[in-house]
Amino acid sequence: MIYLIVGLVVLGVLAFLAGFFREKKLKRQLDMGEITELPSIKQVEDMECCGQHETCEKESLLAAVSKQIEYYNDEELDRFRGRDSDAYTPDEIEEFREVLYTMREDEVAGWVRSLQLRAIALPDELKDEVFMIVGERRG
């Protein structure tokens, strides 16, 4: 057990030193004009999933995946903010259904996340349909 702990500590120190010397080298290259800026993390926002997650984040229904609100030509649904999911009239449910079935299947998960971020509850009558569409996309 002690060997495992010592090994992890040594590995941590080596990782720290490697990062320290890499940063020092990059700053020296920047000062000498070999590079114009320090490398940074780039956010990839393409239509394809990266393949690094068990479930593609673009297909997730959880609002925690993204904090960016995106509208899907559904601004009129903002008037339902704060309403319970079981408190919609049949006509209001049909408004949601119309938006749902006029978008591409790959947009449905993003739309549901957008509704959650906007504090708009999806009507109970549509939840099964949404889960079916998203589930079919996941395969």
mmCIF file with all atom_site columns, C-alpha atoms in Angstrom:
data_model
loop_
_atom_site.group_PDB
_atom_site.id
_atom_site.type_symbol
_atom_site.label_atom_id
_atom_site.label_alt_id
_atom_site.label_comp_id
_atom_site.label_asym_id
_atom_site.label_entity_id
_atom_site.label_seq_id
_atom_site.pdbx_PDB_ins_code
_atom_site.Cartn_x
_atom_site.Cartn_y
_atom_site.Cartn_z
_atom_site.occupancy
_atom_site.B_iso_or_equiv
_atom_site.pdbx_formal_charge
_atom_site.auth_seq_id
_atom_site.auth_comp_id
_atom_site.auth_asym_id
_atom_site.auth_atom_id
_atom_site.pdbx_PDB_model_num
ATOM 1   C CA . MET A 1 1   ? 0.000   0.000  0.000   1.00 0.00 ? 1   MET A CA 1
ATOM 2   C CA . ILE A 1 2   ? 2.840   2.392  0.826   1.00 0.00 ? 2   ILE A CA 1
ATOM 3   C CA . TYR A 1 3   ? 4.354   1.760  -2.623  1.00 0.00 ? 3   TYR A CA 1
ATOM 4   C CA . LEU A 1 4   ? 1.104   2.813  -4.256  1.00 0.00 ? 4   LEU A CA 1
ATOM 5   C CA . ILE A 1 5   ? 0.957   6.045  -2.264  1.00 0.00 ? 5   ILE A CA 1
ATOM 6   C CA . VAL A 1 6   ? 4.617   6.853  -2.914  1.00 0.00 ? 6   VAL A CA 1
ATOM 7   C CA . GLY A 1 7   ? 4.124   6.059  -6.606  1.00 0.00 ? 7   GLY A CA 1
ATOM 8   C CA . LEU A 1 8   ? 1.145   8.413  -6.847  1.00 0.00 ? 8   LEU A CA 1
ATOM 9   C CA . VAL A 1 9   ? 3.034   11.202 -5.093  1.00 0.00 ? 9   VAL A CA 1
ATOM 10  C CA . VAL A 1 10  ? 6.041   10.746 -7.417  1.00 0.00 ? 10  VAL A CA 1
ATOM 11  C CA . LEU A 1 11  ? 3.719   10.726 -10.432 1.00 0.00 ? 11  LEU A CA 1
ATOM 12  C CA . GLY A 1 12  ? 2.068   13.933 -9.221  1.00 0.00 ? 12  GLY A CA 1
ATOM 13  C CA . VAL A 1 13  ? 5.430   15.645 -8.747  1.00 0.00 ? 13  VAL A CA 1
ATOM 14  C CA . LEU A 1 14  ? 6.547   14.566 -12.234 1.00 0.00 ? 14  LEU A CA 1
ATOM 15  C CA . ALA A 1 15  ? 3.315   15.893 -13.748 1.00 0.00 ? 15  ALA A CA 1
ATOM 16  C CA . PHE A 1 16  ? 3.771   19.195 -11.933 1.00 0.00 ? 16  PHE A CA 1
ATOM 17  C CA . LEU A 1 17  ? 7.360   19.524 -13.128 1.00 0.00 ? 17  LEU A CA 1
ATOM 18  C CA . ALA A 1 18  ? 6.423   18.665 -16.710 1.00 0.00 ? 18  ALA A CA 1
ATOM 19  C CA . GLY A 1 19  ? 3.691   21.324 -16.677 1.00 0.00 ? 19  GLY A CA 1
ATOM 20  C CA . PHE A 1 20  ? 5.990   23.878 -15.089 1.00 0.00 ? 20  PHE A CA 1
ATOM 21  C CA . PHE A 1 21  ? 8.758   23.384 -17.663 1.00 0.00 ? 21  PHE A CA 1
ATOM 22  C CA . ARG A 1 22  ? 6.279   23.333 -20.556 1.00 0.00 ? 22  ARG A CA 1
ATOM 23  C CA . GLU A 1 23  ? 4.817   26.652 -19.417 1.00 0.00 ? 23  GLU A CA 1
ATOM 24  C CA . LYS A 1 24  ? 8.309   28.109 -19.035 1.00 0.00 ? 24  LYS A CA 1
ATOM 25  C CA . LYS A 1 25  ? 9.262   26.940 -22.543 1.00 0.00 ? 25  LYS A CA 1
ATOM 26  C CA . LEU A 1 26  ? 6.086   28.421 -24.056 1.00 0.00 ? 26  LEU A CA 1
ATOM 27  C CA . LYS A 1 27  ? 6.688   31.776 -22.356 1.00 0.00 ? 27  LYS A CA 1
ATOM 28  C CA . ARG A 1 28  ? 10.268  31.811 -23.667 1.00 0.00 ? 28  ARG A CA 1
ATOM 29  C CA . GLN A 1 29  ? 9.018   31.055 -27.202 1.00 0.00 ? 29  GLN A CA 1
ATOM 30  C CA . LEU A 1 30  ? 6.482   33.868 -26.854 1.00 0.00 ? 30  LEU A CA 1
ATOM 31  C CA . ASP A 1 31  ? 9.174   36.325 -25.719 1.00 0.00 ? 31  ASP A CA 1
ATOM 32  C CA . MET A 1 32  ? 11.443  35.332 -28.616 1.00 0.00 ? 32  MET A CA 1
ATOM 33  C CA . GLY A 1 33  ? 8.624   35.731 -31.143 1.00 0.00 ? 33  GLY A CA 1
ATOM 34  C CA . GLU A 1 34  ? 8.527   32.071 -32.165 1.00 0.00 ? 34  GLU A CA 1
ATOM 35  C CA . ILE A 1 35  ? 4.826   31.949 -31.316 1.00 0.00 ? 35  ILE A CA 1
ATOM 36  C CA . THR A 1 36  ? 2.310   34.780 -31.262 1.00 0.00 ? 36  THR A CA 1
ATOM 37  C CA . GLU A 1 37  ? 0.185   33.634 -28.309 1.00 0.00 ? 37  GLU A CA 1
ATOM 38  C CA . LEU A 1 38  ? 0.009   30.960 -25.671 1.00 0.00 ? 38  LEU A CA 1
ATOM 39  C CA . PRO A 1 39  ? -2.059  27.902 -26.593 1.00 0.00 ? 39  PRO A CA 1
ATOM 40  C CA . SER A 1 40  ? -5.507  27.797 -25.064 1.00 0.00 ? 40  SER A CA 1
ATOM 41  C CA . ILE A 1 41  ? -8.350  25.336 -24.757 1.00 0.00 ? 41  ILE A CA 1
ATOM 42  C CA . LYS A 1 42  ? -10.677 25.489 -27.734 1.00 0.00 ? 42  LYS A CA 1
ATOM 43  C CA . GLN A 1 43  ? -14.367 24.730 -27.489 1.00 0.00 ? 43  GLN A CA 1
ATOM 44  C CA . VAL A 1 44  ? -15.533 22.507 -30.311 1.00 0.00 ? 44  VAL A CA 1
ATOM 45  C CA . GLU A 1 45  ? -19.103 23.197 -31.335 1.00 0.00 ? 45  GLU A CA 1
ATOM 46  C CA . ASP A 1 46  ? -19.722 21.119 -34.398 1.00 0.00 ? 46  ASP A CA 1
ATOM 47  C CA . MET A 1 47  ? -22.716 19.004 -35.289 1.00 0.00 ? 47  MET A CA 1
ATOM 48  C CA . GLU A 1 48  ? -20.922 15.720 -34.605 1.00 0.00 ? 48  GLU A CA 1
ATOM 49  C CA . CYS A 1 49  ? -20.362 14.276 -31.161 1.00 0.00 ? 49  CYS A CA 1
ATOM 50  C CA . CYS A 1 50  ? -16.780 14.005 -29.996 1.00 0.00 ? 50  CYS A CA 1
ATOM 51  C CA . GLY A 1 51  ? -17.075 10.337 -29.000 1.00 0.00 ? 51  GLY A CA 1
ATOM 52  C CA . GLN A 1 52  ? -15.438 10.904 -25.615 1.00 0.00 ? 52  GLN A CA 1
ATOM 53  C CA . HIS A 1 53  ? -18.612 10.416 -23.610 1.00 0.00 ? 53  HIS A CA 1
ATOM 54  C CA . GLU A 1 54  ? -20.870 7.424  -23.154 1.00 0.00 ? 54  GLU A CA 1
ATOM 55  C CA . THR A 1 55  ? -23.825 9.569  -24.188 1.00 0.00 ? 55  THR A CA 1
ATOM 56  C CA . CYS A 1 56  ? -23.341 12.469 -26.560 1.00 0.00 ? 56  CYS A CA 1
ATOM 57  C CA . GLU A 1 57  ? -23.807 15.764 -24.758 1.00 0.00 ? 57  GLU A CA 1
ATOM 58  C CA . LYS A 1 58  ? -25.729 17.126 -27.719 1.00 0.00 ? 58  LYS A CA 1
ATOM 59  C CA . GLU A 1 59  ? -28.321 14.382 -27.158 1.00 0.00 ? 59  GLU A CA 1
ATOM 60  C CA . SER A 1 60  ? -28.626 14.962 -23.420 1.00 0.00 ? 60  SER A CA 1
ATOM 61  C CA . LEU A 1 61  ? -31.883 16.275 -22.033 1.00 0.00 ? 61  LEU A CA 1
ATOM 62  C CA . LEU A 1 62  ? -30.217 17.709 -18.933 1.00 0.00 ? 62  LEU A CA 1
ATOM 63  C CA . ALA A 1 63  ? -29.935 21.466 -18.715 1.00 0.00 ? 63  ALA A CA 1
ATOM 64  C CA . ALA A 1 64  ? -26.714 21.090 -16.714 1.00 0.00 ? 64  ALA A CA 1
ATOM 65  C CA . VAL A 1 65  ? -24.917 20.098 -19.910 1.00 0.00 ? 65  VAL A CA 1
ATOM 66  C CA . SER A 1 66  ? -25.184 23.612 -21.312 1.00 0.00 ? 66  SER A CA 1
ATOM 67  C CA . LYS A 1 67  ? -25.889 27.062 -19.920 1.00 0.00 ? 67  LYS A CA 1
ATOM 68  C CA . GLN A 1 68  ? -26.473 28.691 -23.298 1.00 0.00 ? 68  GLN A CA 1
ATOM 69  C CA . ILE A 1 69  ? -30.102 29.348 -24.178 1.00 0.00 ? 69  ILE A CA 1
ATOM 70  C CA . GLU A 1 70  ? -30.863 28.686 -27.814 1.00 0.00 ? 70  GLU A CA 1
ATOM 71  C CA . TYR A 1 71  ? -34.194 29.520 -29.393 1.00 0.00 ? 71  TYR A CA 1
ATOM 72  C CA . TYR A 1 72  ? -35.799 27.208 -31.955 1.00 0.00 ? 72  TYR A CA 1
ATOM 73  C CA . ASN A 1 73  ? -38.318 29.669 -33.396 1.00 0.00 ? 73  ASN A CA 1
ATOM 74  C CA . ASP A 1 74  ? -40.280 29.180 -30.191 1.00 0.00 ? 74  ASP A CA 1
ATOM 75  C CA . GLU A 1 75  ? -40.066 32.565 -28.500 1.00 0.00 ? 75  GLU A CA 1
ATOM 76  C CA . GLU A 1 76  ? -43.849 32.515 -28.042 1.00 0.00 ? 76  GLU A CA 1
ATOM 77  C CA . LEU A 1 77  ? -43.435 29.672 -25.521 1.00 0.00 ? 77  LEU A CA 1
ATOM 78  C CA . ASP A 1 78  ? -41.708 32.051 -23.089 1.00 0.00 ? 78  ASP A CA 1
ATOM 79  C CA . ARG A 1 79  ? -45.135 33.103 -21.841 1.00 0.00 ? 79  ARG A CA 1
ATOM 80  C CA . PHE A 1 80  ? -45.415 29.663 -20.182 1.00 0.00 ? 80  PHE A CA 1
ATOM 81  C CA . ARG A 1 81  ? -42.420 30.305 -17.913 1.00 0.00 ? 81  ARG A CA 1
ATOM 82  C CA . GLY A 1 82  ? -43.032 28.998 -14.422 1.00 0.00 ? 82  GLY A CA 1
ATOM 83  C CA . ARG A 1 83  ? -46.138 26.962 -15.275 1.00 0.00 ? 83  ARG A CA 1
ATOM 84  C CA . ASP A 1 84  ? -46.412 23.358 -14.046 1.00 0.00 ? 84  ASP A CA 1
ATOM 85  C CA . SER A 1 85  ? -46.108 20.598 -16.627 1.00 0.00 ? 85  SER A CA 1
ATOM 86  C CA . ASP A 1 86  ? -49.639 19.351 -15.902 1.00 0.00 ? 86  ASP A CA 1
ATOM 87  C CA . ALA A 1 87  ? -51.335 22.761 -16.123 1.00 0.00 ? 87  ALA A CA 1
ATOM 88  C CA . TYR A 1 88  ? -51.538 23.215 -19.911 1.00 0.00 ? 88  TYR A CA 1
ATOM 89  C CA . THR A 1 89  ? -54.740 23.384 -21.939 1.00 0.00 ? 89  THR A CA 1
ATOM 90  C CA . PRO A 1 90  ? -55.118 21.200 -25.048 1.00 0.00 ? 90  PRO A CA 1
ATOM 91  C CA . ASP A 1 91  ? -54.515 24.228 -27.305 1.00 0.00 ? 91  ASP A CA 1
ATOM 92  C CA . GLU A 1 92  ? -51.316 25.125 -25.422 1.00 0.00 ? 92  GLU A CA 1
ATOM 93  C CA . ILE A 1 93  ? -50.105 21.525 -25.658 1.00 0.00 ? 93  ILE A CA 1
ATOM 94  C CA . GLU A 1 94  ? -50.705 21.694 -29.397 1.00 0.00 ? 94  GLU A CA 1
ATOM 95  C CA . GLU A 1 95  ? -48.442 24.779 -29.590 1.00 0.00 ? 95  GLU A CA 1
ATOM 96  C CA . PHE A 1 96  ? -45.618 22.777 -28.030 1.00 0.00 ? 96  PHE A CA 1
ATOM 97  C CA . ARG A 1 97  ? -46.375 19.815 -30.309 1.00 0.00 ? 97  ARG A CA 1
ATOM 98  C CA . GLU A 1 98  ? -46.252 22.067 -33.387 1.00 0.00 ? 98  GLU A CA 1
ATOM 99  C CA . VAL A 1 99  ? -42.787 23.334 -32.430 1.00 0.00 ? 99  VAL A CA 1
ATOM 100 C CA . LEU A 1 100 ? -41.637 19.781 -31.652 1.00 0.00 ? 100 LEU A CA 1
ATOM 101 C CA . TYR A 1 101 ? -42.682 18.359 -35.003 1.00 0.00 ? 101 TYR A CA 1
ATOM 102 C CA . THR A 1 102 ? -41.385 21.251 -37.099 1.00 0.00 ? 102 THR A CA 1
ATOM 103 C CA . MET A 1 103 ? -37.778 20.784 -35.959 1.00 0.00 ? 103 MET A CA 1
ATOM 104 C CA . ARG A 1 104 ? -35.201 18.202 -36.998 1.00 0.00 ? 104 ARG A CA 1
ATOM 105 C CA . GLU A 1 105 ? -34.831 15.143 -34.777 1.00 0.00 ? 105 GLU A CA 1
ATOM 106 C CA . ASP A 1 106 ? -31.266 16.117 -33.850 1.00 0.00 ? 106 ASP A CA 1
ATOM 107 C CA . GLU A 1 107 ? -32.539 19.427 -32.421 1.00 0.00 ? 107 GLU A CA 1
ATOM 108 C CA . VAL A 1 108 ? -35.071 17.942 -29.980 1.00 0.00 ? 108 VAL A CA 1
ATOM 109 C CA . ALA A 1 109 ? -32.642 17.369 -27.079 1.00 0.00 ? 109 ALA A CA 1
ATOM 110 C CA . GLY A 1 110 ? -31.282 20.906 -27.432 1.00 0.00 ? 110 GLY A CA 1
ATOM 111 C CA . TRP A 1 111 ? -34.813 22.284 -27.499 1.00 0.00 ? 111 TRP A CA 1
ATOM 112 C CA . VAL A 1 112 ? -35.719 20.487 -24.263 1.00 0.00 ? 112 VAL A CA 1
ATOM 113 C CA . ARG A 1 113 ? -32.511 21.814 -22.619 1.00 0.00 ? 113 ARG A CA 1
ATOM 114 C CA . SER A 1 114 ? -33.420 25.302 -23.837 1.00 0.00 ? 114 SER A CA 1
ATOM 115 C CA . LEU A 1 115 ? -36.894 25.006 -22.315 1.00 0.00 ? 115 LEU A CA 1
ATOM 116 C CA . GLN A 1 116 ? -35.386 23.908 -18.992 1.00 0.00 ? 116 GLN A CA 1
ATOM 117 C CA . LEU A 1 117 ? -32.947 26.835 -18.978 1.00 0.00 ? 117 LEU A CA 1
ATOM 118 C CA . ARG A 1 118 ? -35.836 29.191 -19.702 1.00 0.00 ? 118 ARG A CA 1
ATOM 119 C CA . ALA A 1 119 ? -37.887 27.658 -16.805 1.00 0.00 ? 119 ALA A CA 1
ATOM 120 C CA . ILE A 1 120 ? -40.549 26.362 -19.192 1.00 0.00 ? 120 ILE A CA 1
ATOM 121 C CA . ALA A 1 121 ? -41.933 22.957 -18.271 1.00 0.00 ? 121 ALA A CA 1
ATOM 122 C CA . LEU A 1 122 ? -42.629 20.567 -21.120 1.00 0.00 ? 122 LEU A CA 1
ATOM 123 C CA . PRO A 1 123 ? -46.281 19.425 -21.017 1.00 0.00 ? 123 PRO A CA 1
ATOM 124 C CA . ASP A 1 124 ? -46.694 15.954 -19.524 1.00 0.00 ? 124 ASP A CA 1
ATOM 125 C CA . GLU A 1 125 ? -48.561 14.823 -22.642 1.00 0.00 ? 125 GLU A CA 1
ATOM 126 C CA . LEU A 1 126 ? -45.444 15.404 -24.808 1.00 0.00 ? 126 LEU A CA 1
ATOM 127 C CA . LYS A 1 127 ? -42.779 13.861 -22.579 1.00 0.00 ? 127 LYS A CA 1
ATOM 128 C CA . ASP A 1 128 ? -43.207 10.328 -23.946 1.00 0.00 ? 128 ASP A CA 1
ATOM 129 C CA . GLU A 1 129 ? -42.993 11.615 -27.522 1.00 0.00 ? 129 GLU A CA 1
ATOM 130 C CA . VAL A 1 130 ? -39.815 13.561 -26.743 1.00 0.00 ? 130 VAL A CA 1
ATOM 131 C CA . PHE A 1 131 ? -38.197 10.576 -25.007 1.00 0.00 ? 131 PHE A CA 1
ATOM 132 C CA . MET A 1 132 ? -39.085 8.381  -27.977 1.00 0.00 ? 132 MET A CA 1
ATOM 133 C CA . ILE A 1 133 ? -37.559 10.788 -30.507 1.00 0.00 ? 133 ILE A CA 1
ATOM 134 C CA . VAL A 1 134 ? -34.362 11.285 -28.486 1.00 0.00 ? 134 VAL A CA 1
ATOM 135 C CA . GLY A 1 135 ? -34.132 7.557  -27.729 1.00 0.00 ? 135 GLY A CA 1
ATOM 136 C CA . GLU A 1 136 ? -34.363 6.674  -31.430 1.00 0.00 ? 136 GLU A CA 1
ATOM 137 C CA . ARG A 1 137 ? -31.509 9.087  -32.214 1.00 0.00 ? 137 ARG A CA 1
ATOM 138 C CA . ARG A 1 138 ? -29.293 7.430  -29.611 1.00 0.00 ? 138 ARG A CA 1
ATOM 139 C CA . GLY A 1 139 ? -29.942 4.106  -31.301 1.00 0.00 ? 139 GLY A CA 1
#
